[in-house]
Coordinates of C-alpha atoms in Angstrom, one line a residue:
M1104 CA 137.5 144.1 107.2
Q1105 CA 137.2 141.0 109.4
A1106 CA 140.0 139.3 109.6
P1107 CA 139.6 136.3 108.1
Y1108 CA 139.5 133.1 110.3
N1109 CA 139.7 129.3 110.4
G1110 CA 139.0 126.2 112.7
R1111 CA 138.4 122.5 113.2
L1112 CA 135.3 120.7 112.8
E1113 CA 134.3 119.7 116.3
S1114 CA 131.5 117.5 117.9
R1115 CA 129.7 119.1 120.6
G1116 CA 126.6 118.9 122.4
S1117 CA 124.5 116.0 124.8
H1118 CA 123.4 113.7 121.8
R1119 CA 127.1 112.4 120.1
I1120 CA 127.8 109.7 118.5
I1121 CA 128.8 107.0 120.9
V1122 CA 132.4 104.1 120.0
T1123 CA 132.0 101.6 122.8
K1124 CA 135.1 100.0 123.3
L1125 CA 135.7 97.4 125.9
K1126 CA 139.0 96.8 127.8
A1127 CA 140.3 94.0 130.0
T1128 CA 141.5 94.9 133.5
K1129 CA 143.8 92.2 135.0
R1130 CA 143.4 93.6 138.4
K1131 CA 140.9 92.1 140.2
S1132 CA 138.3 93.6 141.7
T1133 CA 134.6 93.1 143.7
R1134 CA 133.8 96.6 143.6
R1135 CA 131.5 97.7 140.4
R1136 CA 132.6 100.5 138.2
S1137 CA 131.1 102.9 136.1
G1138 CA 131.6 105.9 133.9
K1139 CA 130.1 107.6 130.5
L1140 CA 130.8 106.5 127.6
R1141 CA 132.7 109.3 125.3
I1142 CA 134.1 109.5 121.6
G1143 CA 137.5 108.5 120.6
D1144 CA 137.9 110.1 117.5
D1145 CA 136.3 113.4 116.7
W1146 CA 137.2 113.5 113.3
N1147 CA 136.0 109.8 112.5
A1148 CA 132.8 110.4 113.8
I1149 CA 132.5 113.0 112.1
T1150 CA 133.5 111.3 109.1
I1151 CA 130.8 108.5 109.5
I1152 CA 128.0 111.5 109.9
A1153 CA 129.2 112.5 106.5
L1154 CA 129.1 109.1 105.0
S1155 CA 126.1 108.0 106.4
Q1156 CA 123.4 109.8 104.0
S1157 CA 123.8 107.3 100.6
N1158 CA 121.0 109.3 98.7
P1159 CA 123.0 112.8 96.9
L1160 CA 119.2 113.6 96.3
K1161 CA 118.0 113.4 99.9
A1162 CA 120.7 115.5 100.7
V1163 CA 119.7 118.2 98.0
A1164 CA 116.4 117.9 100.2
E1165 CA 118.2 118.6 103.6
F1166 CA 119.6 121.7 101.9
V1167 CA 116.0 122.9 100.9
E1168 CA 114.9 122.2 104.2
N1169 CA 117.4 124.6 105.7
S1170 CA 116.8 126.9 103.7
I1171 CA 112.4 126.1 104.6
D1172 CA 113.5 126.3 108.3
A1173 CA 115.2 130.0 107.8
G1174 CA 112.2 131.3 107.0
A1175 CA 112.4 131.3 102.8
G1176 CA 110.3 132.1 99.9
H1177 CA 111.7 131.4 97.0
I1178 CA 114.1 129.1 96.6
T1179 CA 115.9 128.0 92.8
I1180 CA 118.1 125.3 92.9
T1181 CA 120.7 125.8 90.1
R1182 CA 122.5 122.3 88.3
G1183 CA 125.4 124.0 85.6
R1184 CA 129.0 123.9 84.6
E1185 CA 131.9 126.7 84.7
R1186 CA 135.3 126.4 84.3
G1187 CA 134.8 122.7 83.4
E1188 CA 133.4 121.7 86.6
H1189 CA 129.8 120.6 87.5
Y1190 CA 128.3 122.4 90.2
L1191 CA 125.0 122.6 92.2
R1192 CA 124.0 125.7 93.6
I1193 CA 121.2 126.3 96.0
I1194 CA 119.7 130.3 96.9
D1195 CA 116.7 131.2 99.6
D1196 CA 115.7 134.7 100.4
G1197 CA 115.5 132.8 104.1
D1198 CA 116.6 134.4 107.5
G1199 CA 119.5 133.2 106.9
I1200 CA 122.8 132.4 109.2
P1201 CA 122.1 133.2 112.7
R1202 CA 124.4 135.5 114.1
D1203 CA 126.7 136.6 117.1
E1204 CA 127.1 139.5 119.3
A1205 CA 128.7 141.6 116.8
G1206 CA 126.0 140.5 114.1
V1207 CA 127.9 138.6 112.2
P1208 CA 127.1 134.8 110.6
N1209 CA 127.5 132.5 113.2
F1210 CA 129.6 130.3 111.1
K1211 CA 131.5 129.2 113.9
Y1212 CA 128.8 127.7 115.8
V1213 CA 127.8 125.7 112.6
A1214 CA 130.9 124.3 112.0
T1215 CA 131.7 123.3 115.9
H1216 CA 128.8 122.1 117.1
I1217 CA 127.8 119.8 114.9
C1218 CA 125.3 117.1 116.5
D1219 CA 124.1 119.8 118.6
S1220 CA 121.6 121.8 116.1
I1221 CA 119.9 125.3 117.6
K1222 CA 117.1 124.0 116.2
R1223 CA 116.4 121.6 119.0
Q1224 CA 116.5 124.4 121.4
L1225 CA 114.0 126.5 119.0
K1226 CA 111.6 123.4 118.9
V1227 CA 111.9 123.2 123.1
D1228 CA 111.2 126.8 123.0
G1229 CA 107.9 126.9 121.0
A1230 CA 108.9 127.0 117.3
R1231 CA 106.9 125.9 114.5
G1232 CA 107.1 124.5 111.1
I1233 CA 111.3 123.6 111.5
Q1234 CA 112.5 120.4 110.7
G1235 CA 116.0 119.9 111.3
E1236 CA 117.0 118.7 115.1
F1237 CA 120.7 116.7 114.9
G1238 CA 122.9 119.0 113.6
I1239 CA 124.3 117.3 110.5
G1240 CA 122.5 118.0 107.5
L1241 CA 125.1 120.3 105.9
L1242 CA 127.4 117.6 107.0
S1243 CA 125.7 115.3 103.6
F1244 CA 127.1 117.5 100.9
W1245 CA 130.4 115.0 101.3
T1246 CA 128.1 113.0 99.1
V1247 CA 127.5 114.9 95.9
G1248 CA 130.6 117.1 95.7
E1249 CA 134.3 118.1 96.9
E1250 CA 133.6 121.6 98.1
L1251 CA 131.0 123.4 100.0
T1252 CA 130.8 127.3 100.3
M1253 CA 127.9 128.7 102.1
T1254 CA 127.8 132.8 101.7
T1255 CA 125.2 135.4 103.3
A1256 CA 125.2 138.4 104.8
G1257 CA 125.6 140.1 108.1
A1258 CA 123.8 143.2 109.9
D1259 CA 126.2 145.6 108.4
G1260 CA 125.6 144.8 105.1
A1261 CA 129.0 143.0 104.5
T1262 CA 129.0 139.3 102.8
Y1263 CA 130.5 136.5 104.9
Q1264 CA 131.2 133.1 103.3
M1265 CA 132.2 129.7 104.6
Q1266 CA 134.0 127.0 102.6
M1267 CA 134.5 123.5 103.9
R1268 CA 136.3 120.4 101.7
K1269 CA 135.4 116.8 102.0
G1270 CA 137.7 114.5 104.1
D1271 CA 139.3 117.9 105.0
P1272 CA 138.3 119.0 109.1
S1273 CA 139.5 122.5 108.8
Y1274 CA 137.2 125.4 107.8
F1275 CA 137.7 128.9 106.3
V1276 CA 135.3 131.7 107.0
T1277 CA 135.8 135.2 104.6
Q1278 CA 134.3 138.0 104.1
R1279 CA 133.2 138.9 100.4
R1280 CA 133.3 141.9 98.3
T1281 CA 129.7 142.1 96.7
L1282 CA 128.7 145.7 95.0
F1283 CA 124.9 145.3 96.5
P1284 CA 124.2 142.8 100.1
E1285 CA 121.6 140.2 99.0
R1286 CA 119.3 138.6 102.2
G1287 CA 119.2 134.4 102.5
T1288 CA 121.9 132.0 102.1
E1289 CA 123.7 131.0 98.5
L1290 CA 125.0 127.4 99.3
K1291 CA 127.6 126.2 96.3
I1292 CA 129.0 122.2 95.9
K1293 CA 131.4 122.1 93.6
P1294 CA 132.3 119.7 91.7
L1295 CA 130.0 117.2 92.0
L1296 CA 130.7 113.6 92.6
A1297 CA 131.9 112.1 88.9
G1298 CA 129.4 108.8 89.7
I1299 CA 125.8 111.8 90.9
R1300 CA 126.5 114.1 87.7
H1301 CA 123.5 112.4 86.1
F1302 CA 121.0 113.5 88.1
S1303 CA 118.9 116.3 86.3
G1304 CA 116.6 119.0 86.9
E1305 CA 113.8 116.7 86.5
K1306 CA 114.8 114.2 88.9
I1307 CA 115.6 117.0 91.4
Q1308 CA 111.9 118.2 90.2
W1309 CA 110.0 115.4 90.6
Y1310 CA 111.9 114.1 93.9
L1311 CA 111.7 117.2 95.9
A1312 CA 107.8 117.3 94.8
S1313 CA 107.1 113.6 96.5
E1314 CA 110.2 113.9 99.3
L1315 CA 108.7 117.8 100.8
R1316 CA 104.7 117.3 99.7
D1317 CA 103.7 119.1 102.8
R1318 CA 106.3 121.0 103.9
I1319 CA 105.9 122.9 100.3
R1320 CA 102.7 123.2 100.7
Q1321 CA 102.3 124.2 104.4
S1322 CA 105.0 126.9 103.8
G1323 CA 103.8 128.1 100.7
V1324 CA 107.6 128.1 99.9
Q1325 CA 108.0 128.3 95.8
I1326 CA 111.0 126.5 94.5
K1327 CA 112.4 126.6 91.1
V1328 CA 115.4 124.0 89.3
V1329 CA 117.1 125.6 86.5
D1330 CA 119.3 123.1 84.3
R1331 CA 121.5 124.8 82.4
H1332 CA 122.6 121.2 80.8
A1333 CA 119.0 120.9 79.5
R1334 CA 118.0 124.5 78.7
K1335 CA 115.5 123.6 81.2
E1336 CA 113.7 125.3 84.1
Y1337 CA 111.3 123.3 86.5
T1338 CA 108.9 124.5 89.2
V1339 CA 108.6 121.9 91.7
E1340 CA 104.8 121.2 93.0
P1341 CA 103.9 119.0 95.1
R1342 CA 102.9 115.8 94.3
Q1343 CA 99.1 115.0 93.5
F1344 CA 97.1 112.1 93.6
G1345 CA 95.4 110.8 91.2
G1346 CA 92.1 108.1 92.4
R1347 CA 89.4 108.8 94.8
L1348 CA 90.1 110.5 97.9
L1349 CA 88.9 108.0 100.6
H1350 CA 86.4 109.7 103.6
Q1351 CA 84.9 108.1 106.4
L1352 CA 88.1 106.4 107.5
P1353 CA 88.6 105.1 111.1
E1354 CA 90.7 108.3 112.7
P1355 CA 93.5 106.7 113.9
T1356 CA 94.8 107.9 117.7
T1357 CA 98.1 107.4 120.0
A1358 CA 99.4 108.3 123.1
H1359 CA 102.3 109.6 121.0
G1360 CA 99.8 111.6 118.9
D1361 CA 97.4 111.5 116.2
I1362 CA 98.2 110.0 112.9
Y1363 CA 96.9 112.3 109.5
L1364 CA 95.8 109.5 106.9
E1365 CA 95.4 111.0 103.1
L1366 CA 94.4 107.8 100.9
Y1367 CA 93.3 107.6 97.4
L1368 CA 91.6 104.5 95.9
T1369 CA 92.5 104.2 92.2
D1370 CA 93.2 101.3 89.3
P1371 CA 95.4 98.6 90.7
S1372 CA 99.2 99.5 89.4
P1373 CA 102.6 98.5 90.9
S1374 CA 103.5 101.9 90.7
N1375 CA 100.9 103.0 93.5
R1376 CA 102.6 103.7 96.9
V1377 CA 101.4 104.9 99.7
G1378 CA 104.2 106.9 101.6
L1379 CA 105.2 107.6 105.0
Y1380 CA 106.0 111.1 106.5
R1381 CA 107.4 113.0 109.4
A1382 CA 106.4 116.2 109.9
G1383 CA 106.3 116.8 106.3
T1384 CA 109.1 115.6 104.8
R1385 CA 108.8 112.2 103.6
V1386 CA 110.7 109.7 105.5
L1387 CA 109.9 106.2 103.1
S1388 CA 108.8 106.2 99.7
S1389 CA 106.1 103.0 100.6
L1390 CA 105.4 102.3 103.8
T1391 CA 105.6 98.2 102.7
D1392 CA 109.5 98.9 103.1
L1393 CA 108.3 98.1 107.2
D1394 CA 107.8 94.9 108.1
P1395 CA 104.2 95.2 109.7
F1396 CA 103.2 96.7 106.4
R1397 CA 104.2 94.0 103.8
G1398 CA 100.9 92.4 102.9
E1399 CA 97.5 93.5 102.6
P1400 CA 95.6 96.4 102.0
W1401 CA 99.3 98.3 101.5
A1402 CA 101.1 96.0 99.1
G1403 CA 97.7 95.1 96.4
G1404 CA 98.8 98.7 94.8
Y1405 CA 94.9 100.0 94.5
L1406 CA 96.0 102.8 97.3
E1407 CA 98.6 105.6 97.1
G1408 CA 98.9 108.8 99.3
I1409 CA 100.7 109.3 102.6
V1410 CA 100.2 108.7 106.7
E1411 CA 102.1 110.9 108.4
A1412 CA 103.1 110.5 112.1
S1413 CA 104.7 113.4 113.9
F1414 CA 106.1 111.3 116.2
L1415 CA 108.1 108.5 115.1
N1416 CA 111.7 108.3 116.1
L1417 CA 114.0 108.5 113.1
T1418 CA 117.7 107.4 112.5
P1419 CA 119.6 110.2 112.9
G1420 CA 122.1 109.4 110.4
T1421 CA 119.9 108.8 106.8
R1422 CA 116.4 109.9 108.1
T1423 CA 114.8 107.0 106.0
G1424 CA 114.7 104.5 109.0
V1425 CA 112.4 103.8 112.0
I1426 CA 113.5 103.5 115.0
H1427 CA 111.2 100.4 116.3
D1428 CA 110.2 101.5 120.2
G1429 CA 107.5 102.1 121.6
A1430 CA 106.2 105.3 119.5
F1431 CA 106.3 102.4 116.9
D1432 CA 104.2 99.5 118.0
D1433 CA 101.3 101.9 119.2
F1434 CA 101.9 103.4 115.4
C1435 CA 101.6 99.6 114.2
R1436 CA 98.3 99.5 116.8
A1437 CA 96.6 102.7 115.5
L1438 CA 96.7 101.1 111.6
A1439 CA 95.7 97.9 112.0
K1440 CA 91.9 99.5 112.8
V1441 CA 92.2 101.2 109.0
E1442 CA 93.2 98.4 107.5
E1443 CA 89.7 96.3 108.1
S1444 CA 88.0 99.3 106.7
L1445 CA 90.6 99.9 103.6
T1446 CA 90.6 96.0 103.2
R1447 CA 86.6 96.1 102.9
I1448 CA 86.7 99.1 100.2
I1449 CA 89.2 97.1 98.2
D1450 CA 87.3 93.8 98.0
E1451 CA 84.4 96.2 96.9
Q1452 CA 86.3 97.5 94.5
R1453 CA 88.1 94.6 92.6
R1454 CA 84.2 93.2 92.7
A1455 CA 83.5 95.9 90.6
E1456 CA 86.1 95.1 88.3
E1457 CA 85.9 92.0 87.7
E1458 CA 81.6 92.6 87.3
R1459 CA 82.7 95.2 85.2
A1460 CA 85.4 92.4 83.1
S1461 CA 83.2 89.9 82.8
H1462 CA 80.5 91.8 80.3
K1463 CA 83.4 92.9 78.3
I1464 CA 84.8 90.1 77.6
L1465 CA 81.0 88.9 77.6
R1466 CA 80.2 91.4 74.4
T1467 CA 83.3 90.5 73.2
I1468 CA 82.4 86.8 73.0
Q1469 CA 79.1 87.2 71.4
K1470 CA 79.7 89.2 68.8
A1471 CA 83.2 86.7 68.2
F1472 CA 80.4 84.2 67.5
K1473 CA 77.8 86.1 66.1
E1474 CA 79.8 86.9 62.9
A1475 CA 81.1 82.9 63.2
L1476 CA 77.8 82.1 63.3
L1477 CA 77.2 84.2 60.4
A1478 CA 80.4 83.6 58.1
L1479 CA 79.0 79.4 58.6
P1480 CA 77.0 77.1 56.8
A1481 CA 73.3 78.2 57.9
E1482 CA 72.2 74.6 57.5
E1483 CA 74.2 73.0 59.8
Y1484 CA 74.6 76.4 62.6
D1485 CA 70.9 77.3 62.3
W1486 CA 71.0 77.5 66.3
F1487 CA 68.0 78.6 68.4
D1488 CA 67.5 82.5 68.0
I1489 CA 71.2 82.8 67.2
Q1490 CA 70.8 82.4 63.6
K1491 CA 67.6 84.1 63.4
H1492 CA 69.0 87.3 64.8
G1493 CA 71.6 87.5 62.0
E1494 CA 69.5 87.2 59.3
G1495 CA 69.4 90.4 58.0
R1496 CA 72.9 90.4 58.3
A1497 CA 73.4 87.0 57.0
L1498 CA 73.5 88.4 53.1
R1499 CA 76.9 90.8 54.1
S1500 CA 78.7 87.9 55.9
H1501 CA 78.6 85.0 53.9
P1502 CA 81.2 84.2 51.2
E1503 CA 78.4 82.6 49.1
A1504 CA 76.2 85.9 48.7
G1505 CA 77.7 87.7 46.0
G1506 CA 75.2 91.1 47.2
L1507 CA 75.8 94.3 48.7
P1508 CA 75.8 94.5 52.3
V1509 CA 72.5 94.6 54.2
T1510 CA 72.0 96.4 57.5
A1511 CA 70.1 94.2 60.6
A1512 CA 66.6 95.4 61.4
Q1513 CA 66.1 96.7 64.3
P1514 CA 62.9 96.4 66.8
N1515 CA 60.1 98.7 65.6
G1516 CA 61.2 98.9 62.6
E1517 CA 63.5 101.4 63.5
Q1518 CA 67.9 102.1 62.9
E1519 CA 69.9 102.9 65.8
D1520 CA 69.7 106.0 64.9
G1521 CA 66.2 106.5 65.0
S1522 CA 65.3 106.6 61.0
S1523 CA 63.2 105.1 59.6
P1524 CA 65.2 102.0 57.2
E1525 CA 66.1 103.8 54.3
D1526 CA 68.9 104.1 52.0
G1527 CA 72.5 105.2 53.3
Q1528 CA 72.4 107.9 50.9
K1529 CA 69.0 109.4 51.2
Q1530 CA 69.8 109.2 55.1
F1531 CA 72.7 111.4 54.8
F1532 CA 70.1 114.2 53.0
E1533 CA 67.2 113.8 55.4
Y1534 CA 67.0 116.1 58.2
A1535 CA 64.9 116.5 61.6
G1536 CA 61.6 118.4 60.9
P1537 CA 59.8 120.1 63.4
L1538 CA 58.3 118.4 66.6
F1539 CA 54.9 115.6 65.9
S1540 CA 55.2 113.1 68.4
V1541 CA 56.9 112.5 72.4
R1542 CA 57.3 109.0 73.8
L1543 CA 57.9 107.2 76.7
S1544 CA 61.2 104.2 76.3
P1545 CA 60.6 102.1 78.2
Q1546 CA 55.8 102.6 77.3
S1547 CA 55.4 99.9 80.0
S1548 CA 57.6 98.4 82.8
V1549 CA 57.6 96.4 86.3
V1550 CA 59.9 97.9 88.9
P1551 CA 60.3 96.9 92.3
I1552 CA 59.4 98.9 95.5
G1553 CA 61.9 101.3 96.5
K1554 CA 64.0 100.4 93.2
S1555 CA 64.8 102.7 90.4
R1556 CA 64.7 103.3 87.1
T1557 CA 65.5 105.8 84.4
Y1558 CA 62.8 106.5 81.3
R1559 CA 64.1 109.0 78.1
A1560 CA 61.8 111.3 76.6
V1561 CA 61.9 110.1 72.7
A1562 CA 60.7 113.3 70.4
R1563 CA 60.2 112.6 66.5
D1564 CA 58.9 114.2 63.6
R1565 CA 56.3 113.4 61.7
T1566 CA 59.1 110.7 59.5
R1567 CA 60.2 109.3 62.9
H1568 CA 63.4 111.3 62.6
L1569 CA 64.7 111.6 66.0
V1570 CA 64.2 115.7 67.3
E1571 CA 67.2 116.9 68.9
H1572 CA 67.0 120.9 69.0
A1573 CA 65.3 123.3 70.7
L1574 CA 63.3 121.1 72.9
S1575 CA 62.3 121.3 76.5
F1576 CA 60.7 118.6 79.2
Q1577 CA 58.0 118.6 81.4
W1578 CA 57.8 114.7 83.3
Q1579 CA 54.6 114.3 86.2
I1580 CA 53.4 111.6 87.3
T1581 CA 49.4 111.9 87.1
Q1582 CA 48.4 108.6 89.2
G1583 CA 49.9 106.9 91.6
D1584 CA 52.4 108.0 94.1
G1585 CA 56.6 108.0 93.1
Q1586 CA 58.9 109.9 92.9
L1587 CA 60.7 112.0 89.8
E1588 CA 64.5 113.5 89.4
N1589 CA 65.4 115.8 86.6
P1590 CA 61.9 116.0 85.9
Q1591 CA 63.0 118.8 83.3
S1592 CA 65.7 117.1 81.6
E1593 CA 65.5 114.3 78.6
I1594 CA 65.8 111.4 80.7
V1595 CA 64.3 111.0 84.3
T1596 CA 64.9 108.7 87.3
F1597 CA 61.8 107.3 88.9
T1598 CA 62.0 106.0 92.5
A1599 CA 59.2 104.0 93.7
P1600 CA 57.2 104.3 96.3
T1601 CA 56.9 101.5 98.9
Q1602 CA 53.2 99.6 98.4
P1603 CA 52.9 98.3 94.9
G1604 CA 50.5 99.5 92.3
L1605 CA 50.0 101.2 89.1
I1606 CA 52.1 104.2 87.7
H1607 CA 50.8 106.5 84.9
L1608 CA 53.4 108.5 84.0
K1609 CA 53.5 111.6 82.0
V1610 CA 56.0 113.8 79.3
T1611 CA 55.2 116.7 78.4
A1612 CA 57.8 118.1 75.3
K1613 CA 58.0 121.5 73.6
Q1614 CA 59.4 122.7 71.0
G1615 CA 58.7 126.1 70.4
E1616 CA 54.7 126.9 70.5
I1617 CA 54.3 123.1 69.5
V1618 CA 53.5 121.2 72.2
C1619 CA 53.2 116.6 72.5
E1620 CA 52.4 114.4 75.6
G1621 CA 53.7 110.9 75.8
E1622 CA 51.9 108.4 78.3
G1623 CA 53.2 105.7 80.4
M1624 CA 52.7 102.7 82.3
I1625 CA 55.0 101.2 85.7
T1626 CA 53.5 98.5 87.9
V1627 CA 55.2 98.4 90.9
T1628 CA 55.0 95.1 92.8
D1629 CA 56.9 93.8 95.1
S1630 CA 57.2 89.7 94.6
L1631 CA 58.9 89.1 90.9
L1632 CA 59.9 86.3 89.0
P1633 CA 63.1 85.3 90.2
D1634 CA 65.8 86.8 89.1
M1635 CA 68.7 85.5 86.4
K1636 CA 72.2 84.7 87.9
E1637 CA 73.5 87.2 85.6
P1638 CA 72.1 90.3 83.6
S1639 CA 73.5 89.5 80.9
A1640 CA 71.8 86.0 80.6
T1641 CA 69.1 86.1 78.5
Q1642 CA 66.5 83.2 77.6
K1643 CA 67.2 83.7 73.4
G1644 CA 70.3 83.8 71.6
L1645 CA 73.7 83.8 72.8
P1646 CA 73.8 82.5 76.0
G1647 CA 75.8 84.5 79.1
Y1648 CA 78.0 83.1 81.3
T1649 CA 78.8 82.7 85.6
F1650 CA 81.4 82.1 87.5
K1651 CA 81.6 78.8 89.8
R1652 CA 84.2 78.2 92.4
A1653 CA 85.0 74.4 92.2
P1654 CA 88.7 74.0 92.9
G1655 CA 89.4 70.4 92.6
E1656 CA 86.9 69.4 90.6
L1657 CA 87.4 68.6 86.7
W1658 CA 84.6 69.9 85.1
R1659 CA 85.5 73.2 83.6
S1660 CA 82.3 74.7 82.0
R1661 CA 78.3 73.4 82.5
Y1662 CA 75.1 74.8 80.0
D1663 CA 72.8 75.5 82.2
L1664 CA 69.4 75.8 80.2
D1665 CA 67.0 77.3 82.3
Q1666 CA 68.6 80.5 82.7
N1667 CA 70.4 79.9 79.4
V1668 CA 74.3 80.8 81.2
I1669 CA 77.0 78.8 81.1
V1670 CA 78.6 77.8 84.3
I1671 CA 82.4 78.0 84.0
N1672 CA 84.1 76.5 87.1
N1673 CA 86.9 79.5 88.1
G1674 CA 88.6 76.7 90.9
H1675 CA 89.8 74.7 88.2
R1676 CA 92.9 74.9 87.7
D1677 CA 93.3 75.9 83.6
F1678 CA 91.1 79.0 84.7
V1679 CA 93.7 79.9 87.4
Y1680 CA 96.7 79.1 84.6
A1681 CA 94.6 81.2 81.9
S1682 CA 94.0 84.2 84.7
K1683 CA 97.4 85.6 84.8
N1684 CA 96.6 86.8 81.0
K1685 CA 93.7 88.5 79.8
A1686 CA 94.2 87.8 76.0
L1687 CA 94.5 83.7 77.3
Q1688 CA 91.6 84.4 79.8
L1689 CA 89.4 85.4 76.8
R1690 CA 90.6 82.9 73.8
Y1691 CA 89.9 80.0 77.5
I1692 CA 86.5 81.1 78.1
C1693 CA 85.6 81.5 74.1
R1694 CA 86.3 77.5 73.9
L1695 CA 84.2 77.0 76.9
F1696 CA 81.5 79.0 75.0
A1697 CA 82.0 76.6 72.0
K1698 CA 82.8 73.2 73.6
E1699 CA 79.0 74.1 75.6
L1700 CA 77.1 75.3 72.4
I1701 CA 78.7 72.5 70.4
C1702 CA 77.7 69.8 72.8
K1703 CA 74.3 71.1 73.1
N1704 CA 73.2 71.8 69.4
F1705 CA 74.9 68.8 67.7
P1706 CA 73.2 65.7 70.1
G1707 CA 74.2 61.8 68.6
S1708 CA 77.0 63.0 67.3
S1709 CA 80.0 61.0 67.7
P1710 CA 82.9 62.3 69.4
E1711 CA 85.1 62.8 66.9
Q1712 CA 82.8 65.0 65.1
L1713 CA 82.3 67.1 67.7
L1714 CA 85.9 67.8 68.1
E1715 CA 85.8 68.5 63.9
R1716 CA 83.0 71.3 64.9
M1717 CA 84.6 72.7 67.7
I1718 CA 87.7 73.2 66.3
E1719 CA 85.9 75.1 63.2
L1720 CA 83.5 77.2 65.3
S1721 CA 86.8 78.1 67.4
L1722 CA 88.4 79.0 63.9
Y1723 CA 86.1 81.3 63.1
T1724 CA 85.1 82.9 66.5
E1725 CA 88.4 83.8 67.5
E1726 CA 89.1 85.3 64.5
N1727 CA 86.5 88.2 65.5
L1728 CA 88.0 88.6 69.3
K1729 CA 89.3 92.1 69.6

C-alpha cells in the first residue's frame, strides 16, 4: 500500500490571477523600470477563485462537465443524507483522473496546478469535445459544501481518494479499501451548506437539461438524478423547445468562426428566452442580459432557443460573463443581420394574432348583441336584418313568450346537422339510409384567376339525412381548365387558371354499388367587385368592424353604411388604455357597437333618450359577453 501523503494547494501556470500593487519610490531616476506581475499571496488568490462561483447549481454543472470530459457514458447524481449530514454524490464511468508514471491517479497535479488545466494542452493537441480550460472547476465545491472527497482507481486496481476541506490549504491522498475496483470517478461533497440544502433533485434535473443541453445531445451521455429525500428519480433529458423552428435565416459568420442558431417562434410569453451557449454549455440563460440585445426581437417574448458561439471569451471565475473584446464585437455585428429577418417574422406573427383576435371579438360581440336584441322589445329594436335573423328564436328568448323553445331555421330548410327540421325527439331515432344524391357545396361560385377555393361533396339519403359512412369520391373538371388537390377526398381544393372562363366541376360518390353524381359551376374572373374592408363585414345583419389609427383625434368610432362596418379609432387614448386587458378591450368595443347602433337606428331622438337606449342595450349585451 502506498503511504498517504499530503500537501498544500498551489497556483501554477501561465494563466495566473493577477494582483497588482503600486509602490511609491523615493529615489528619483530618469530610467524606465519594467518587470513581471506576480501573485503576492497564493492562498488568498485561491480563496478568491474558489468563492467566485455564486450559483451552486452551476458548480454541480461544472462537476458533471468534468465527467463528460473524461468520456463518461453514465453519470449518477445522488442527493441524500447520512449520519445527520446532507451530501451530494456524483458517480461516473469515465476515464478518471490522469495517472502518473507509476499508474497512480495524479491527485497531486490536480491540487498543485490550479489555473493550469491539462485540458488546455489537450485542446492544443487537437482533442475535441472538452470544455474545461481554466483548471478551477473543482474549487467550486466551496460554494456547495464543506468537504470534498474524490475517489478513483489506479492502474494496479487499487482505489485512491483525495480529500479537501473548505478554507484549508491542505489536501490528503490515501488508499481506500474496496472489494472490487470500479471504473470511473466518485465525487462526494458533505455536509452541504445550510443555505443550499433546499435545492432538490428536480431543480438539478431542470438546470442541467438547459445548462448542458447540447453537450448531452452531442456526447450521448445518460444522466440520472436520485433524490433520496423526495424518494424520486429523474432522467436528465436535453431541453426541448416548443413553437415553430425558423428556417432560412441568414447564416451569421465572423472571422473568428460561425454562429449556430436554433430559434423557435412561439406564442408570446415573458418566460420565452434565447440562451447564449458556448461549446454546448449555456453561458447566459437569456441573450437580453447583454446590453446590445435588450431590444427587439430578442426581448419581445416570441422567440426561444439557443445562439451558440464557440469563439467567445468568458470570464474564468463564473463562466457566465462574456468579455467584450473584438470577438464579441464581431458576434454582435453578425447577429444584426439576423435581427432584420426575425423582426419581419415576428411582425407577421403579430398581425396574424391581431386578425385572429379581431375575428374572435367580432363573433363574441355579434352573438351577445343577437341575444340582447331577442330579449328586448321587438317593436323598439326591429333593426334591418338583425331581428329578422332571430325571428325563429324570438319565442325562445322573450320573457313574454312562455312557450317551448323554437329552433332557428337554416337556409334551404336544413338544420346545422344536415337533417330536416323535425321534432328533436324524432331526430334521435332517425339514421341515414343508403346514398341517394350528392351535391357540391357551393354549387355556384366566383373565383379570381390564380386563386384557390375549397369545395365539399354533400351526400344525402332519400330523406335528406347526411350520409357519412362507406363513401368514396372522385372529382373531375368536365369543362375548362384548373387544378384539383386531393380529388379522391370529400373536400377538394380548386385552383383557378390564369384566364377567365366558366368551369364545370363534377363529383361522383359511391357507396357499394350505388353511384351518384353532382355538378357545379365556377366562374373564373379577372376583375371582381371591390372587396369589403373586412371579411366579416356583411351588407345585412349585424355590422363588422375595422381599425383606423388616428391618434390625437377625438372620435372613437364611426359607422360606414356602405360597407356596414364600424370603424374604430385604435389610436385613441381610450382604446390604448382598454387594450391593456382583453376583457376590458372587449367591453370597450361592445360599447362602441352599442353607441353606433343606437345612433343609427334612433334618428331624431334627444341625447337623453339616446343615452337611455345605450344603457339598456349595453346592459343586455354585456350580460352575454363570454
